[in-house]
Amino acid sequence: MSRLTPMMEQYKEIKARYSDAILFFRVGDFYEMFFEDAITASRELEIALTSRDGNREEGGTPLAGVPWHSASSYISRLLNKGYKVAICEQTEDPAQAKGIVRREVTRVITPGTRIDDQMLEQDKNNFLASLTMLQDRSIGLTFVDISTGEVYVYHIKANDEIERQEAINNELYRFQPAELLLNERACTDQNLPKVLHNLGFSYTKITEPAEIKEALSLLEKQFGSTNLQAWGITDYPSATLSTAMALQYLQTIQNVPLKHISKIKFYADEDELLMDAVTLYNLEVTETMRTREKKNSLLGILDRTKTAMGGRLLRKWLERPLRDAEKMEQRWEAVDELKKNQVARTGLALLLKDIYDLERLCSRINLGAVNPRDVLALKRSLMFLPEITTELGNLASDLLKELKKEIPCFKTLVEELENAIAEDAPFVLNEGGIFKDGYSKEIDELRMVSRDSKTWLLELEKKEKERTGIKSLKIRYNKVFGYYLEITRANLDMVPPEYIRKQTLVNAERFITEELKEKESIILSAEEKLSRLEYSLFEELRLKLTTYTLQLQQCARALAVLDCLVSLADTAAMRGYCKPRLASRTCIYIKEGRHPVVECTLSRPFVPNDLYMDNEKRVMIITGPNMGGKSTYCRSVALIVLMAQAGSFVPANEFEFMPVEQIFARVGANDDLSGGRSTFMVEMEETASIINNASPKSLIILDEIGRGTSTYDGISLARAVLEYLHDSCGSMVLFSTHFHELTSMEEEFTSIHNLSVSVQETEEGIVFLYRVSPGRADKSYGINVARLARLPVSVINRATQILEELEGARQGRDITLDKTTKGISFELGLTNDGQISFLLQGEQGEKQKNKGLETTEIKVIEEIKKLNLIKTTPLQALNKLFALQLRLLHHENAITDKEG
């Protein structure tokens, strides 16, 4: 095996220290990767894989590289795939190096520790999650966004394993962390790693502080003991450990103090409107179910923010709406004033548009990752603040006046930055040109030397052209040879004898003179001193900026809130939303309500609907055909409540309500194939979670519960769920269903009422009216909907024929469920309106037997009881039902003939 070159020996030595990362090794204008890193990068980044040893097929060192100036996009792609990246830079000038160029790893980046704008989504946080499990199985869950300095901490102490998993799932879905750390106990738990895998999360095993005292000491050093006591985190060991573990990891990665992380938002008891992951997903709050994109989600419709800070905050407002009625009213008043005052709203929007991302800029200032262009952006942003406070001074709502007070005056800082940073300052720190003339006497002197030298070079070039008669003579510079005279090959016979040949090219030769070498030393010395001096002064300025961190973060928060309020007001004015009203009693009153997303995507006018619910009308059973608008109606109610509690106006003519503490939404059919759970199993688990966590202050949306199993099981489960929600939970419930048998519950329960979506029958078929009104639906119109879906005519005709046969065979009785029925076996029948009905066995069954069942009927019932419905497909069930019906019909005909 051939001996490695000195550079490759250097690479191997550095790589050994960062074996868990892909090493971006700077070589000239490229970052190069070797060995396994090259193979991985080639595969993941879809870049060429070559060899450092002349592209030999065997024995060569695998090599892949990317240009240094576009490396951010490649690094970001690797981070998105879960990789860790170490950046190894050349830390000395190759022209000055004696032997191999010195290189060092200057940054380590993981998916959860990104701070560069090019690697981050502007309107979305980039969280690192840290999860610790203790011996009592309590969970600490901490989320840190190092790019903004935000920290959110949760303590989870669930009654059982399912509740614990649901709680973890809910927060992971809400925060969508880019990276997840687990302590050793969590990694070795028999359930948690599998749960995380099924949720699509990979994790890294981390050793947390050995003792709680060590963790507390770390947090006290970061935040101060007084603050920790005020936040209440010290009473929860698992949360203390998870937070300390996250900070310890970040400090190791960044290797600098995390001064911009100064506050914790701790959730021991939920103080915001609770929505679990299933609800956020089903209501499409921040992303759509189908494409997982922001567009056409609730956030996509409401977000007209102008700053990245406002965009991130509005997402939080929708994911975590308020419970506090007073805070809701403050937001409504501010939105109302901005909605009515178009001049102020437009003026503020234009000013906010020019505000930089101050949250992330603060982080980069404190982490030493800021560049001159960032400081210019900071100055320009701060220059707009007086105009913003002037606009706010003309507004009267309490929240807007409070925001005006929270925006500090940075007049002195703006003046200093104005005098310091050149308007054309570069992105990088080692090229000079950062500061304006007059900022530093020493910089001015060195620049004078550099400028004079360049003038001297131009004069020398002119003089030599005239002396030698070589018109194409040029004085040039590169890092390897310094300054030289370049003469084309055609003019070589005119070169003076005192020129010293330095390099031969294809079409030219390069020369130096003693005079040029002497001046080069002066020029390069001045430029090197100038570059070092500017870098040093910029670092001093950066450290000074860190003293403004708290003020800048306070300003950023105020501007983000203002941006959200302006955005909501703008949307309200454009969409015709109304201001919510608080009710003094438990109720939800909606006049002409609309679905905020659907109304924006329809090519026709949206049909609005009303709703009134209170303690006397808590449970609404909604029937009607598929495509009639049941799900849209239910979702619109949930979204209107959510929007109001987030502080937004709502899509309705009037809206009055008492705030709820929880919203649950179980809509649609989903399975979990990787977890081995069927659609019905997922449906039942989600329903169980709802009824186990619901309270009298919950709003619950349930769509088609029970349709994932047989008709009998489905109806019985749907009814049982409704009874439980009515009797035991006292929640407000919107329950859409095709089980028309359930509509009879209106007559048995005082707080259950029927609603239905209307259709109009025409000669061509049915027309959906999308109007919701009191009462039950007469038909399901399933075949009509199938016709609209353009099923083959032969299928439609056959379905119509079967339906007519079933309707002709009905026995003329309308069997309904009794509230006290406890049996578990059923007798099949058909109601007067053609719907499948059944009778539970038990006491009711004995009554029926007393009427005298024929032997054939008993045998049919026994066959039904023996059916394995779990393993029966819908087609098999229909065929079996058809066969059983024929037997009963033949039996009835035989009796009729006999009696005749």
mmCIF file of C-alpha atoms in Angstrom, residues 309-552:
data_model
loop_
_atom_site.group_PDB
_atom_site.id
_atom_site.type_symbol
_atom_site.label_atom_id
_atom_site.label_comp_id
_atom_site.label_asym_id
_atom_site.label_seq_id
_atom_site.Cartn_x
_atom_site.Cartn_y
_atom_site.Cartn_z
ATOM 1 C CA MET A 309 -40.032 36.704 13.294
ATOM 2 C CA GLY A 310 -43.723 37.398 12.744
ATOM 3 C CA GLY A 311 -44.117 34.314 10.561
ATOM 4 C CA ARG A 312 -42.683 32.047 13.261
ATOM 5 C CA LEU A 313 -44.788 33.668 15.988
ATOM 6 C CA LEU A 314 -48.053 33.371 14.036
ATOM 7 C CA ARG A 315 -47.388 29.645 13.655
ATOM 8 C CA LYS A 316 -47.053 29.406 17.454
ATOM 9 C CA TRP A 317 -50.273 31.388 17.984
ATOM 10 C CA LEU A 318 -52.196 28.898 15.852
ATOM 11 C CA GLU A 319 -50.552 25.808 17.343
ATOM 12 C CA ARG A 320 -50.987 27.104 20.905
ATOM 13 C CA PRO A 321 -54.032 29.418 21.087
ATOM 14 C CA LEU A 322 -54.935 31.256 24.271
ATOM 15 C CA ARG A 323 -57.174 30.253 27.129
ATOM 16 C CA ASP A 324 -57.010 33.633 28.849
ATOM 17 C CA ALA A 325 -60.078 35.622 27.756
ATOM 18 C CA GLU A 326 -58.494 38.955 28.672
ATOM 19 C CA LYS A 327 -55.482 38.330 26.392
ATOM 20 C CA MET A 328 -57.833 37.287 23.582
ATOM 21 C CA GLU A 329 -59.768 40.529 23.886
ATOM 22 C CA GLN A 330 -56.527 42.536 23.822
ATOM 23 C CA ARG A 331 -55.573 40.936 20.516
ATOM 24 C CA TRP A 332 -59.096 41.393 19.091
ATOM 25 C CA GLU A 333 -59.093 45.096 20.016
ATOM 26 C CA ALA A 334 -55.705 45.620 18.378
ATOM 27 C CA VAL A 335 -56.758 43.735 15.234
ATOM 28 C CA ASP A 336 -60.034 45.691 15.155
ATOM 29 C CA GLU A 337 -58.261 49.053 15.317
ATOM 30 C CA LEU A 338 -55.742 48.065 12.645
ATOM 31 C CA LYS A 339 -58.510 46.667 10.443
ATOM 32 C CA LYS A 340 -60.441 49.932 10.598
ATOM 33 C CA ASN A 341 -57.354 52.156 10.193
ATOM 34 C CA GLN A 342 -56.098 51.173 6.732
ATOM 35 C CA VAL A 343 -53.552 54.003 6.598
ATOM 36 C CA ALA A 344 -51.831 52.892 9.800
ATOM 37 C CA ARG A 345 -52.037 49.230 8.809
ATOM 38 C CA THR A 346 -50.486 49.835 5.400
ATOM 39 C CA GLY A 347 -47.809 52.108 6.828
ATOM 40 C CA LEU A 348 -46.777 49.592 9.476
ATOM 41 C CA ALA A 349 -46.710 46.756 6.929
ATOM 42 C CA LEU A 350 -44.349 48.741 4.684
ATOM 43 C CA LEU A 351 -42.029 49.501 7.609
ATOM 44 C CA LEU A 352 -42.039 45.923 8.880
ATOM 45 C CA LYS A 353 -41.132 44.676 5.416
ATOM 46 C CA ASP A 354 -37.674 46.227 5.816
ATOM 47 C CA ILE A 355 -36.994 44.743 9.270
ATOM 48 C CA TYR A 356 -34.284 42.058 9.401
ATOM 49 C CA ASP A 357 -34.619 38.842 11.432
ATOM 50 C CA LEU A 358 -33.420 40.351 14.720
ATOM 51 C CA GLU A 359 -33.963 37.133 16.703
ATOM 52 C CA ARG A 360 -31.567 35.097 14.598
ATOM 53 C CA LEU A 361 -29.189 38.018 14.189
ATOM 54 C CA CYS A 362 -28.859 38.221 17.991
ATOM 55 C CA SER A 363 -27.914 34.561 18.061
ATOM 56 C CA ARG A 364 -25.235 34.954 15.399
ATOM 57 C CA ILE A 365 -23.824 38.025 17.144
ATOM 58 C CA ASN A 366 -23.442 36.062 20.384
ATOM 59 C CA LEU A 367 -22.099 32.943 18.670
ATOM 60 C CA GLY A 368 -19.476 34.873 16.701
ATOM 61 C CA ALA A 369 -21.043 34.025 13.346
ATOM 62 C CA VAL A 370 -22.079 37.525 12.283
ATOM 63 C CA ASN A 371 -20.635 39.227 9.179
ATOM 64 C CA PRO A 372 -20.428 42.892 8.083
ATOM 65 C CA ARG A 373 -23.525 42.638 5.899
ATOM 66 C CA ASP A 374 -25.489 41.386 8.942
ATOM 67 C CA VAL A 375 -24.423 44.460 10.905
ATOM 68 C CA LEU A 376 -25.486 46.698 8.029
ATOM 69 C CA ALA A 377 -28.901 44.973 8.040
ATOM 70 C CA LEU A 378 -29.127 45.516 11.798
ATOM 71 C CA LYS A 379 -28.424 49.224 11.395
ATOM 72 C CA ARG A 380 -31.017 49.621 8.643
ATOM 73 C CA SER A 381 -33.639 47.756 10.706
ATOM 74 C CA LEU A 382 -33.031 49.902 13.784
ATOM 75 C CA MET A 383 -33.324 53.048 11.673
ATOM 76 C CA PHE A 384 -36.999 52.207 10.975
ATOM 77 C CA LEU A 385 -37.939 51.850 14.659
ATOM 78 C CA PRO A 386 -38.695 55.566 15.308
ATOM 79 C CA GLU A 387 -41.167 55.578 12.406
ATOM 80 C CA ILE A 388 -42.829 52.425 13.772
ATOM 81 C CA THR A 389 -43.185 53.908 17.271
ATOM 82 C CA THR A 390 -44.582 57.117 15.734
ATOM 83 C CA GLU A 391 -47.261 55.098 13.918
ATOM 84 C CA LEU A 392 -48.067 53.195 17.125
ATOM 85 C CA GLY A 393 -48.324 56.467 19.045
ATOM 86 C CA ASN A 394 -51.402 57.333 16.996
ATOM 87 C CA LEU A 395 -53.223 54.115 17.969
ATOM 88 C CA ALA A 396 -55.329 53.612 21.085
ATOM 89 C CA SER A 397 -55.721 49.886 21.830
ATOM 90 C CA ASP A 398 -53.955 48.687 24.989
ATOM 91 C CA LEU A 399 -51.845 46.018 23.304
ATOM 92 C CA LEU A 400 -50.546 48.377 20.608
ATOM 93 C CA LYS A 401 -49.664 51.006 23.232
ATOM 94 C CA GLU A 402 -47.852 48.327 25.216
ATOM 95 C CA LEU A 403 -45.878 47.268 22.134
ATOM 96 C CA LYS A 404 -44.796 50.879 21.588
ATOM 97 C CA LYS A 405 -43.251 50.907 25.074
ATOM 98 C CA GLU A 406 -41.417 47.639 24.425
ATOM 99 C CA ILE A 407 -39.551 48.950 21.376
ATOM 100 C CA PRO A 408 -36.333 50.534 22.732
ATOM 101 C CA CYS A 409 -34.536 53.530 21.270
ATOM 102 C CA PHE A 410 -31.246 52.579 19.641
ATOM 103 C CA LYS A 411 -30.236 56.074 18.514
ATOM 104 C CA THR A 412 -26.667 55.898 19.888
ATOM 105 C CA LEU A 413 -26.068 52.415 18.458
ATOM 106 C CA VAL A 414 -27.429 53.433 15.042
ATOM 107 C CA GLU A 415 -25.105 56.446 14.942
ATOM 108 C CA GLU A 416 -22.099 54.303 15.844
ATOM 109 C CA LEU A 417 -22.910 51.704 13.200
ATOM 110 C CA GLU A 418 -23.542 54.452 10.649
ATOM 111 C CA ASN A 419 -20.050 55.847 11.278
ATOM 112 C CA ALA A 420 -18.416 52.420 11.337
ATOM 113 C CA ILE A 421 -19.578 50.024 8.608
ATOM 114 C CA ALA A 422 -19.057 50.805 4.933
ATOM 115 C CA GLU A 423 -22.190 50.573 2.783
ATOM 116 C CA ASP A 424 -20.412 48.215 0.401
ATOM 117 C CA ALA A 425 -18.877 46.079 3.156
ATOM 118 C CA PRO A 426 -18.165 42.467 2.116
ATOM 119 C CA PHE A 427 -19.746 39.288 3.475
ATOM 120 C CA VAL A 428 -16.430 37.846 4.677
ATOM 121 C CA LEU A 429 -14.131 39.252 7.352
ATOM 122 C CA ASN A 430 -10.706 38.615 5.872
ATOM 123 C CA GLU A 431 -10.961 40.721 2.706
ATOM 124 C CA GLY A 432 -10.881 44.167 4.304
ATOM 125 C CA GLY A 433 -13.142 47.038 3.256
ATOM 126 C CA ILE A 434 -15.342 46.614 6.346
ATOM 127 C CA PHE A 435 -15.068 50.094 7.866
ATOM 128 C CA LYS A 436 -15.641 53.582 6.529
ATOM 129 C CA ASP A 437 -12.806 56.089 6.120
ATOM 130 C CA GLY A 438 -12.412 58.109 9.292
ATOM 131 C CA TYR A 439 -13.486 55.323 11.679
ATOM 132 C CA SER A 440 -9.887 54.424 12.577
ATOM 133 C CA LYS A 441 -6.754 56.541 12.066
ATOM 134 C CA GLU A 442 -4.584 53.424 11.744
ATOM 135 C CA ILE A 443 -6.885 51.913 9.113
ATOM 136 C CA ASP A 444 -6.786 55.176 7.163
ATOM 137 C CA GLU A 445 -2.975 55.238 7.215
ATOM 138 C CA LEU A 446 -2.678 51.648 5.995
ATOM 139 C CA ARG A 447 -5.257 52.277 3.286
ATOM 140 C CA MET A 448 -3.249 55.300 2.171
ATOM 141 C CA VAL A 449 -0.162 53.118 1.780
ATOM 142 C CA SER A 450 -2.203 50.562 -0.166
ATOM 143 C CA ARG A 451 -3.781 53.203 -2.399
ATOM 144 C CA ASP A 452 -0.452 54.936 -3.035
ATOM 145 C CA SER A 453 1.110 51.592 -3.833
ATOM 146 C CA LYS A 454 -1.549 50.759 -6.365
ATOM 147 C CA THR A 455 -1.049 54.145 -7.971
ATOM 148 C CA TRP A 456 2.689 53.454 -8.061
ATOM 149 C CA LEU A 457 1.988 50.071 -9.749
ATOM 150 C CA LEU A 458 -0.089 51.733 -12.446
ATOM 151 C CA GLU A 459 2.617 54.309 -13.069
ATOM 152 C CA LEU A 460 5.276 51.568 -13.175
ATOM 153 C CA GLU A 461 3.243 49.623 -15.751
ATOM 154 C CA LYS A 462 2.898 52.750 -17.906
ATOM 155 C CA LYS A 463 6.638 53.545 -17.594
ATOM 156 C CA GLU A 464 7.719 49.999 -18.521
ATOM 157 C CA LYS A 465 5.428 49.928 -21.559
ATOM 158 C CA GLU A 466 7.014 53.111 -22.826
ATOM 159 C CA ARG A 467 10.614 52.011 -21.999
ATOM 160 C CA THR A 468 10.344 48.536 -23.547
ATOM 161 C CA GLY A 469 7.886 49.308 -26.330
ATOM 162 C CA ILE A 470 5.775 46.265 -25.253
ATOM 163 C CA LYS A 471 2.175 47.541 -25.442
ATOM 164 C CA SER A 472 0.674 44.284 -24.032
ATOM 165 C CA LEU A 473 2.783 44.365 -20.835
ATOM 166 C CA LYS A 474 0.657 43.949 -17.682
ATOM 167 C CA ILE A 475 1.454 43.994 -13.960
ATOM 168 C CA ARG A 476 -0.557 41.265 -12.271
ATOM 169 C CA TYR A 477 -0.821 39.507 -8.892
ATOM 170 C CA ASN A 478 -1.570 36.072 -7.476
ATOM 171 C CA LYS A 479 -1.089 34.499 -4.064
ATOM 172 C CA VAL A 480 1.673 32.140 -5.197
ATOM 173 C CA PHE A 481 4.026 34.534 -7.054
ATOM 174 C CA GLY A 482 2.921 37.911 -5.709
ATOM 175 C CA TYR A 483 3.288 40.812 -8.203
ATOM 176 C CA TYR A 484 4.824 40.151 -11.621
ATOM 177 C CA LEU A 485 5.051 41.495 -15.170
ATOM 178 C CA GLU A 486 3.302 39.365 -17.781
ATOM 179 C CA ILE A 487 4.505 39.530 -21.412
ATOM 180 C CA THR A 488 2.984 37.649 -24.341
ATOM 181 C CA ARG A 489 5.181 35.169 -26.201
ATOM 182 C CA ALA A 490 5.130 37.315 -29.368
ATOM 183 C CA ASN A 491 7.010 40.103 -27.534
ATOM 184 C CA LEU A 492 9.636 38.050 -25.714
ATOM 185 C CA ASP A 493 12.433 39.320 -27.962
ATOM 186 C CA MET A 494 11.821 42.829 -26.555
ATOM 187 C CA VAL A 495 12.246 41.830 -22.872
ATOM 188 C CA PRO A 496 15.060 43.855 -21.173
ATOM 189 C CA PRO A 497 17.962 41.829 -19.706
ATOM 190 C CA GLU A 498 17.283 43.024 -16.117
ATOM 191 C CA TYR A 499 13.873 41.242 -16.074
ATOM 192 C CA ILE A 500 14.052 38.021 -14.025
ATOM 193 C CA ARG A 501 12.033 35.119 -15.489
ATOM 194 C CA LYS A 502 9.617 33.640 -12.874
ATOM 195 C CA GLN A 503 7.177 31.387 -14.775
ATOM 196 C CA THR A 504 6.532 30.172 -18.320
ATOM 197 C CA LEU A 505 2.982 29.769 -19.615
ATOM 198 C CA VAL A 506 1.631 28.515 -22.966
ATOM 199 C CA ASN A 507 1.114 31.978 -24.447
ATOM 200 C CA ALA A 508 3.125 34.201 -22.103
ATOM 201 C CA GLU A 509 5.939 34.457 -19.601
ATOM 202 C CA ARG A 510 6.055 36.119 -16.184
ATOM 203 C CA PHE A 511 8.932 38.271 -14.909
ATOM 204 C CA ILE A 512 9.896 40.225 -11.811
ATOM 205 C CA THR A 513 12.303 43.126 -11.158
ATOM 206 C CA GLU A 514 14.169 44.140 -8.011
ATOM 207 C CA GLU A 515 12.200 47.394 -7.865
ATOM 208 C CA LEU A 516 8.861 45.500 -8.084
ATOM 209 C CA LYS A 517 9.862 43.005 -5.354
ATOM 210 C CA GLU A 518 10.789 45.801 -2.942
ATOM 211 C CA LYS A 519 7.451 47.545 -3.466
ATOM 212 C CA GLU A 520 5.563 44.230 -3.201
ATOM 213 C CA SER A 521 6.909 43.739 0.307
ATOM 214 C CA ILE A 522 5.570 47.134 1.377
ATOM 215 C CA ILE A 523 2.182 46.582 -0.294
ATOM 216 C CA LEU A 524 1.592 43.069 1.070
ATOM 217 C CA SER A 525 2.744 44.036 4.528
ATOM 218 C CA ALA A 526 0.298 46.947 4.590
ATOM 219 C CA GLU A 527 -2.593 44.830 3.253
ATOM 220 C CA GLU A 528 -1.919 42.049 5.750
ATOM 221 C CA LYS A 529 -1.812 44.539 8.633
ATOM 222 C CA LEU A 530 -4.971 46.186 7.331
ATOM 223 C CA SER A 531 -6.844 42.872 7.107
ATOM 224 C CA ARG A 532 -5.808 41.868 10.647
ATOM 225 C CA LEU A 533 -6.697 45.286 12.032
ATOM 226 C CA GLU A 534 -10.155 45.355 10.437
ATOM 227 C CA TYR A 535 -10.874 41.843 11.684
ATOM 228 C CA SER A 536 -9.816 42.828 15.211
ATOM 229 C CA LEU A 537 -11.908 46.001 15.225
ATOM 230 C CA PHE A 538 -14.933 44.142 13.869
ATOM 231 C CA GLU A 539 -14.594 41.595 16.685
ATOM 232 C CA GLU A 540 -14.540 44.479 19.186
ATOM 233 C CA LEU A 541 -17.703 45.863 17.602
ATOM 234 C CA ARG A 542 -19.361 42.418 17.736
ATOM 235 C CA LEU A 543 -18.587 42.089 21.445
ATOM 236 C CA LYS A 544 -20.103 45.515 22.012
ATOM 237 C CA LEU A 545 -23.230 44.434 20.167
ATOM 238 C CA THR A 546 -23.614 41.454 22.530
ATOM 239 C CA THR A 547 -24.313 43.941 25.344
ATOM 240 C CA TYR A 548 -27.507 44.913 23.482
ATOM 241 C CA THR A 549 -28.778 41.308 23.334
ATOM 242 C CA LEU A 550 -31.663 41.609 25.807
ATOM 243 C CA GLN A 551 -32.856 44.903 24.295
ATOM 244 C CA LEU A 552 -32.680 43.496 20.776
#
